[in-house]
XYZ file of C-alpha atoms in Angstrom:
483
model
C 228.132 -0.361 2.358
C 225.431 -1.522 4.805
C 227.527 -4.566 5.722
C 230.540 -2.345 6.498
C 228.400 -0.088 8.693
C 227.051 -3.093 10.615
C 230.577 -4.450 11.147
C 231.818 -1.008 12.235
C 228.900 -0.595 14.661
C 229.446 -4.063 16.149
C 233.139 -3.335 16.566
C 232.318 -0.082 18.365
C 229.842 -1.800 20.680
C 232.234 -4.644 21.502
C 235.134 -2.246 22.099
C 232.999 -0.055 24.367
C 231.941 -3.103 26.399
C 235.566 -4.156 26.744
C 236.484 -0.660 27.954
C 233.692 -0.779 30.549
C 234.749 -4.233 31.738
C 238.391 -3.114 31.916
C 237.496 -0.069 34.003
C 235.318 -2.119 36.341
C 238.248 -4.521 36.792
C 240.506 -1.529 37.510
C 238.161 -0.283 40.241
C 238.107 -3.718 41.902
C 241.907 -3.906 41.638
C 242.438 -0.607 43.455
C 239.849 -1.637 46.045
C 241.884 -4.803 46.646
C 245.400 -3.298 46.737
C 244.717 0.092 48.304
C 243.939 0.802 51.942
C 242.803 4.279 50.963
C 239.899 3.315 48.692
C 236.727 1.284 49.280
C 233.920 0.775 46.770
C 231.314 -0.393 49.260
C 228.722 -2.663 47.585
C 230.176 -4.475 44.556
C 227.675 -2.931 42.146
C 229.268 0.429 42.958
C 232.117 -0.514 40.598
C 229.695 -0.182 37.674
C 228.301 3.074 39.036
C 231.808 4.486 39.458
C 232.662 3.825 35.809
C 229.428 5.408 34.586
C 229.544 8.438 36.888
C 233.251 9.090 36.184
C 232.556 9.013 32.429
C 229.740 11.539 32.854
C 231.822 13.732 35.179
C 234.739 13.729 32.733
C 232.507 14.797 29.842
C 231.005 17.644 31.914
C 233.921 18.899 34.013
C 237.037 18.285 31.924
C 236.225 20.914 29.229
C 235.729 23.499 32.001
C 238.954 22.590 33.812
C 240.910 22.498 30.562
C 239.680 25.921 29.490
C 240.630 27.732 32.681
C 243.650 25.725 33.824
C 245.486 24.841 30.603
C 248.543 26.941 31.443
C 248.877 25.197 34.793
C 248.647 21.827 33.035
C 251.405 22.787 30.586
C 253.701 24.424 33.142
C 253.490 21.293 35.310
C 254.415 19.203 32.245
C 251.037 17.489 32.289
C 251.138 16.500 35.957
C 248.355 19.006 36.578
C 246.227 16.973 34.187
C 246.595 13.894 36.390
C 245.673 15.893 39.480
C 242.590 17.310 37.762
C 241.546 13.781 36.793
C 241.819 12.840 40.449
C 239.690 15.841 41.433
C 237.047 14.807 38.892
C 237.063 11.261 40.285
C 236.737 12.568 43.840
C 233.746 14.735 42.871
C 232.138 11.761 41.103
C 232.676 9.498 44.140
C 230.721 11.918 46.349
C 227.551 11.029 44.461
C 227.882 7.280 45.072
C 226.829 6.039 48.547
C 229.301 3.656 50.158
C 232.380 4.822 48.234
C 235.254 5.998 50.417
C 238.404 7.514 48.905
C 241.364 9.237 50.543
C 244.098 11.246 48.849
C 246.030 8.187 47.652
C 242.835 6.484 46.538
C 241.698 9.343 44.288
C 245.186 9.451 42.757
C 245.352 5.702 42.197
C 241.956 4.950 40.654
C 242.193 7.191 37.520
C 245.711 6.037 36.629
C 244.887 2.334 37.135
C 241.770 2.776 34.987
C 244.012 4.341 32.316
C 246.428 1.399 32.531
C 243.622 -1.130 32.044
C 242.061 0.874 29.206
C 245.393 1.211 27.383
C 246.010 -2.521 27.831
C 242.624 -3.365 26.279
C 243.293 -0.933 23.425
C 246.571 -2.691 22.619
C 245.448 -6.304 22.884
C 242.320 -5.656 20.792
C 244.382 -3.673 18.251
C 241.928 -0.793 18.666
C 243.144 2.522 17.288
C 242.386 4.998 20.051
C 243.397 7.798 17.712
C 240.340 7.166 15.506
C 238.255 8.464 18.388
C 240.613 11.172 19.553
C 240.971 12.691 16.086
C 237.249 13.456 16.214
C 237.888 15.527 19.347
C 240.721 17.347 17.563
C 238.446 17.871 14.547
C 235.786 19.554 16.704
C 238.451 21.685 18.377
C 240.022 22.683 15.043
C 236.631 23.541 13.549
C 236.231 26.264 16.166
C 239.612 27.751 15.199
C 238.908 27.972 11.460
C 238.326 31.241 9.639
C 235.989 31.829 6.711
C 238.950 32.307 4.361
C 240.441 29.055 3.083
C 243.847 28.991 1.409
C 243.628 27.415 -2.023
C 247.265 26.369 -2.382
C 248.534 23.241 -0.560
C 250.581 23.386 2.614
C 253.732 21.375 3.346
C 254.177 19.062 6.342
C 257.794 17.975 6.964
C 258.397 15.203 9.496
C 261.946 14.374 10.529
C 263.046 10.973 11.808
C 266.078 12.083 13.770
C 269.299 10.202 13.034
C 267.922 7.591 10.589
C 270.213 6.611 7.721
C 268.820 5.495 4.370
C 270.362 2.028 4.785
C 268.602 1.461 8.105
C 265.366 2.815 6.619
C 265.601 0.285 3.774
C 266.116 -2.542 6.268
C 263.099 -1.328 8.262
C 261.002 -1.424 5.093
C 262.258 -4.927 4.289
C 261.343 -6.071 7.806
C 257.825 -4.713 7.328
C 257.969 -2.358 10.307
C 257.257 0.758 8.205
C 254.297 -0.289 6.008
C 253.075 3.259 5.324
C 256.378 4.369 3.821
C 256.575 1.076 1.908
C 253.086 1.662 0.491
C 253.840 5.257 -0.501
C 256.939 4.165 -2.399
C 255.032 1.310 -4.065
C 252.219 3.638 -5.131
C 254.698 6.252 -6.415
C 253.222 8.998 -4.243
C 256.648 9.330 -2.600
C 260.232 8.749 -3.752
C 263.067 7.461 -1.582
C 266.253 9.500 -2.000
C 269.535 9.588 -0.123
C 271.594 12.679 0.659
C 274.908 13.497 2.330
C 275.420 15.852 5.258
C 278.409 18.163 5.446
C 281.304 17.487 7.826
C 279.272 18.243 10.949
C 276.932 15.284 10.625
C 274.572 16.002 13.530
C 271.233 17.607 14.273
C 272.533 21.086 15.152
C 274.236 21.734 11.822
C 271.654 19.849 9.742
C 268.566 21.536 11.186
C 270.249 24.940 11.021
C 270.833 24.365 7.319
C 267.374 22.933 6.642
C 265.366 25.454 8.647
C 267.479 28.603 8.226
C 269.669 27.907 5.198
C 272.728 28.721 7.282
C 274.867 26.462 9.465
C 278.036 28.543 9.451
C 280.484 27.717 12.268
C 278.325 24.942 13.776
C 281.276 22.565 13.752
C 279.926 19.820 16.029
C 277.203 19.012 18.525
C 279.562 20.244 21.266
C 282.631 22.335 20.698
C 285.025 24.715 22.453
C 285.259 28.337 21.256
C 288.905 29.040 21.933
C 288.558 32.676 20.914
C 285.914 33.156 23.632
C 287.817 32.093 26.755
C 287.416 28.410 25.862
C 283.634 28.571 26.208
C 281.883 25.247 25.681
C 278.979 25.488 23.210
C 276.316 22.761 22.970
C 273.913 22.887 20.015
C 270.998 21.386 21.909
C 271.431 23.305 25.153
C 268.555 25.734 25.597
C 270.735 28.760 26.293
C 273.177 28.002 23.463
C 270.503 27.119 20.883
C 268.974 30.563 21.403
C 272.318 32.292 20.745
C 273.080 30.103 17.728
C 269.709 30.877 16.135
C 270.249 34.627 16.542
C 273.455 34.279 14.516
C 272.082 32.079 11.725
C 268.599 33.578 11.301
C 267.775 36.322 8.825
C 264.056 36.302 9.665
C 263.149 34.417 6.497
C 263.415 30.807 7.628
C 261.556 27.822 6.248
C 258.772 28.119 8.832
C 258.158 31.866 8.780
C 254.498 31.094 7.958
C 254.361 27.802 9.794
C 254.906 25.875 13.019
C 258.027 24.317 14.559
C 257.494 21.260 16.771
C 260.175 19.630 18.961
C 263.018 20.991 16.822
C 266.388 22.428 17.800
C 265.776 25.675 15.872
C 262.557 27.460 14.969
C 262.947 28.240 11.265
C 261.619 31.713 12.266
C 258.222 30.215 13.134
C 255.849 32.360 15.155
C 254.515 29.128 16.730
C 257.621 27.442 18.169
C 256.198 24.477 20.081
C 258.725 22.710 22.351
C 261.550 24.144 20.220
C 264.943 24.335 21.982
C 265.974 27.773 20.718
C 262.767 29.300 22.101
C 262.683 27.573 25.498
C 265.181 29.884 27.170
C 262.350 31.325 29.282
C 259.799 29.427 31.377
C 256.951 31.420 29.857
C 257.840 30.153 26.388
C 256.890 26.568 27.249
C 253.201 27.250 26.663
C 251.431 28.144 23.469
C 247.926 27.403 22.262
C 249.027 24.587 19.945
C 249.508 22.311 22.971
C 245.783 22.458 23.754
C 245.334 19.636 21.238
C 247.059 17.214 23.619
C 244.527 17.668 26.434
C 241.151 17.653 24.698
C 239.833 14.756 26.763
C 240.625 13.535 30.243
C 242.116 10.214 29.149
C 244.644 11.291 26.503
C 247.404 12.446 28.846
C 246.748 9.517 31.193
C 247.345 7.299 28.177
C 250.655 9.095 27.555
C 251.705 8.436 31.151
C 250.919 4.724 30.771
C 252.873 4.507 27.504
C 255.700 6.465 29.145
C 255.922 3.972 32.022
C 255.733 1.024 29.619
C 258.656 2.409 27.592
C 260.709 2.656 30.774
C 260.016 -1.053 31.376
C 261.069 -1.810 27.780
C 264.348 0.072 28.299
C 265.151 -1.697 31.562
C 264.407 -5.022 29.871
C 266.689 -4.047 26.988
C 269.526 -3.225 29.370
C 269.147 -6.635 30.997
C 269.123 -8.420 27.612
C 272.231 -6.558 26.443
C 274.012 -7.432 29.683
C 273.038 -11.120 29.712
C 273.860 -11.592 26.019
C 276.999 -9.463 26.406
C 276.103 -7.467 23.290
C 279.005 -5.282 22.165
C 279.752 -2.508 21.545
C 277.655 -1.439 24.514
C 277.293 1.887 26.296
C 276.668 2.240 30.004
C 273.015 3.303 30.321
C 272.467 4.918 33.706
C 269.326 4.873 35.838
C 268.430 8.376 34.622
C 268.334 7.307 30.976
C 265.046 5.273 30.879
C 262.779 8.295 31.571
C 264.815 10.361 29.098
C 264.251 7.710 26.445
C 260.538 7.461 27.257
C 260.162 11.224 27.064
C 261.769 11.413 23.626
C 260.324 8.196 22.240
C 256.750 8.408 23.557
C 255.712 11.786 24.934
C 257.283 14.035 22.280
C 256.155 11.673 19.518
C 252.515 11.687 20.604
C 252.491 15.417 21.358
C 253.957 16.205 17.930
C 251.280 14.112 16.212
C 248.414 15.696 18.151
C 249.657 19.227 17.477
C 250.296 18.529 13.774
C 246.840 16.978 13.412
C 245.218 20.040 14.940
C 247.136 22.422 12.682
C 246.354 20.369 9.569
C 242.636 20.315 10.365
C 242.618 24.034 11.098
C 244.374 24.759 7.802
C 246.056 28.042 8.768
C 249.726 27.098 8.540
C 251.604 26.916 5.236
C 254.520 24.864 6.554
C 255.244 22.586 9.494
C 258.413 20.839 10.598
C 258.333 18.300 13.448
C 261.094 16.092 14.812
C 260.472 12.525 15.969
C 263.635 11.946 18.004
C 262.886 8.515 19.490
C 264.967 6.551 16.981
C 268.023 8.778 17.431
C 267.850 8.580 21.217
C 267.540 4.781 21.261
C 270.034 4.149 18.460
C 272.696 6.178 20.300
C 272.373 3.911 23.333
C 271.186 0.506 22.082
C 272.713 0.480 18.601
C 271.621 1.756 15.189
C 270.038 -1.567 14.187
C 269.414 -3.173 17.564
C 266.102 -4.958 18.165
C 265.008 -1.907 20.199
C 264.896 0.410 17.182
C 262.496 -1.592 15.003
C 259.604 -1.164 17.424
C 260.394 2.543 17.637
C 260.365 2.953 13.852
C 257.086 1.027 13.685
C 255.474 3.490 16.118
C 256.827 6.438 14.135
C 255.420 4.959 10.927
C 252.026 4.703 12.630
C 252.114 8.465 13.154
C 252.251 8.907 9.365
C 248.964 7.016 9.063
C 247.410 9.378 11.611
C 248.686 12.444 9.759
C 247.393 11.057 6.465
C 243.944 10.660 8.032
C 244.084 14.281 9.198
C 245.023 15.487 5.708
C 242.123 13.527 4.218
C 239.733 15.163 6.722
C 241.110 18.669 6.211
C 239.466 21.252 3.955
C 242.930 22.224 2.761
C 245.374 19.972 0.921
C 248.736 19.248 2.517
C 251.766 17.462 1.094
C 253.677 15.203 3.482
C 257.471 14.881 3.326
C 259.451 12.509 5.562
C 263.166 13.187 5.941
C 266.167 12.572 8.169
C 268.733 15.113 9.320
C 271.678 12.703 9.436
C 272.538 9.032 9.737
C 274.589 7.031 12.225
C 277.183 4.288 12.097
C 277.878 1.673 14.731
C 281.313 1.121 16.179
C 283.191 0.216 19.327
C 284.124 2.879 21.858
C 287.757 3.959 22.119
C 288.152 1.998 25.357
C 286.630 -1.153 23.891
C 288.988 -0.897 20.925
C 292.244 0.097 22.657
C 291.813 -0.765 26.333
C 291.731 2.788 27.709
C 289.394 5.756 27.391
C 290.145 8.506 24.897
C 290.392 10.922 27.831
C 293.119 8.888 29.520
C 295.026 8.574 26.255
C 294.942 12.354 25.738
C 296.055 12.982 29.319
C 299.079 10.744 28.787
C 300.230 13.116 26.031
C 299.813 16.307 28.099
C 302.463 17.980 30.331
C 302.682 16.577 33.840
C 302.028 19.942 35.506
C 298.832 20.637 33.551
C 295.672 20.768 35.695
C 292.415 19.684 34.075
C 288.699 19.632 34.770
C 286.860 16.582 33.514
C 283.162 16.707 32.528
C 281.076 13.545 32.395
C 278.504 13.153 29.630
C 275.778 10.570 29.259
C 275.848 11.022 25.467
C 272.244 12.084 25.079
C 270.541 15.278 23.981
C 268.830 16.002 27.286
C 271.668 16.008 29.814
C 272.182 19.374 31.453
C 269.649 20.983 29.143
C 269.436 23.997 31.437
C 272.657 24.317 33.529
C 275.602 25.252 31.262
C 278.869 23.308 31.509
C 280.672 26.654 31.776
C 278.966 27.334 35.127
C 280.166 23.966 36.390
C 283.736 24.812 35.357
C 283.527 28.254 37.000
C 282.283 26.712 40.250
C 285.095 24.174 40.126
C 287.727 26.895 39.669
C 286.288 28.890 42.575
C 286.574 25.844 44.854
C 290.124 25.160 43.626
C 291.394 28.728 43.818
C 295.058 27.724 43.972
C 295.015 26.437 40.372
C 296.821 28.812 38.003
C 294.538 30.055 35.263
C 297.147 29.480 32.556
C 297.402 25.843 33.584
C 293.628 25.223 33.756
């Protein structure tokens, strides 16, 4: 016991020293590359690191308390600006330091990059420290009454088939799931979706017990003036949920996180069916993401790194001529990073907070990174194994939270559907499916073509139907019966 404490203390001391050294190196780096920042005497680099740490501990809780809604409504960008303000205030107390607007923006983010780099190369689990912040936050939210029965935490790995999961276990990229199965705390079971094998129909069935008439991810309602309906579109998801919900969904006493539908949760966090209004973006559960000044900076660094990984993947696929291969546009990398990094980390932080608080009876959270990457790179491409490894690491974090909680929670991992890999119609037959269909249509038929990037985030807000209406208004001479 004493030996373990000594080792743990030494590890903490060494890690802290590495963080300090990394931040000092970051300050010198910005001083070298930026014309808008000067540290003055070299020993000021040490003073900057110390003073910024003190300023963060004193000012960040105040800023977070009074400006949380601004942080959320700016999608976290406000957090970066507040970090810059804190750095600017700290720099005023150090003689010789000069920082302009660009300088105060650059220093905090470069310090975050260096810190995240040190965390990764030393295999240091930053979450071990951050969970203590969440624990303190959750302790303030607790009530005297403690529920005696266990709660249920359901975590969905979007789009993962059982065969791919088994291969991931064999490759050793999902050690937590492998351990659970080996220790018989969890059982691996397969299941079949119905004919609409996609998230819209599956989550409607899981969360509401009703997926009637959800025939695809996108479909045309011919009885409603050929209206295009998209399951994941914010406006359509809201209408779909109104039809399938009876007010007694799976999450009526719980929380919904990053799902398509809410399961009638009163705490729908980043849930598509409840994001039809700007004001619905914020709820108190998101506070858990911004408990210290560094956490969101870390997310930004990981976000940028995932963009680099995606661009590298595109290059590898092109050079190796990997087929079948989709065209991944320049807008896709940030979409992938948002789904694979930001939503994953936010979901874990929020779940951890709710578990430690102990109020909720049920929780359902979607980790959509695998689905997003598998759609574009391939269901078992080299890209997906790293993604599944990161998702598996979230299970370790949630297990730690359950062990720390006063209330027992059971953890279930599931998938909403699987995927299969195949060539596109054009790669198989030499022409696109659209061109083939047009060949079979009457010559005098006028058509409007919509372009999709085959991801869940495209046109999340502007409906396709508005695009079609605008097109018809511009082309007023087209007969309605031929359109």
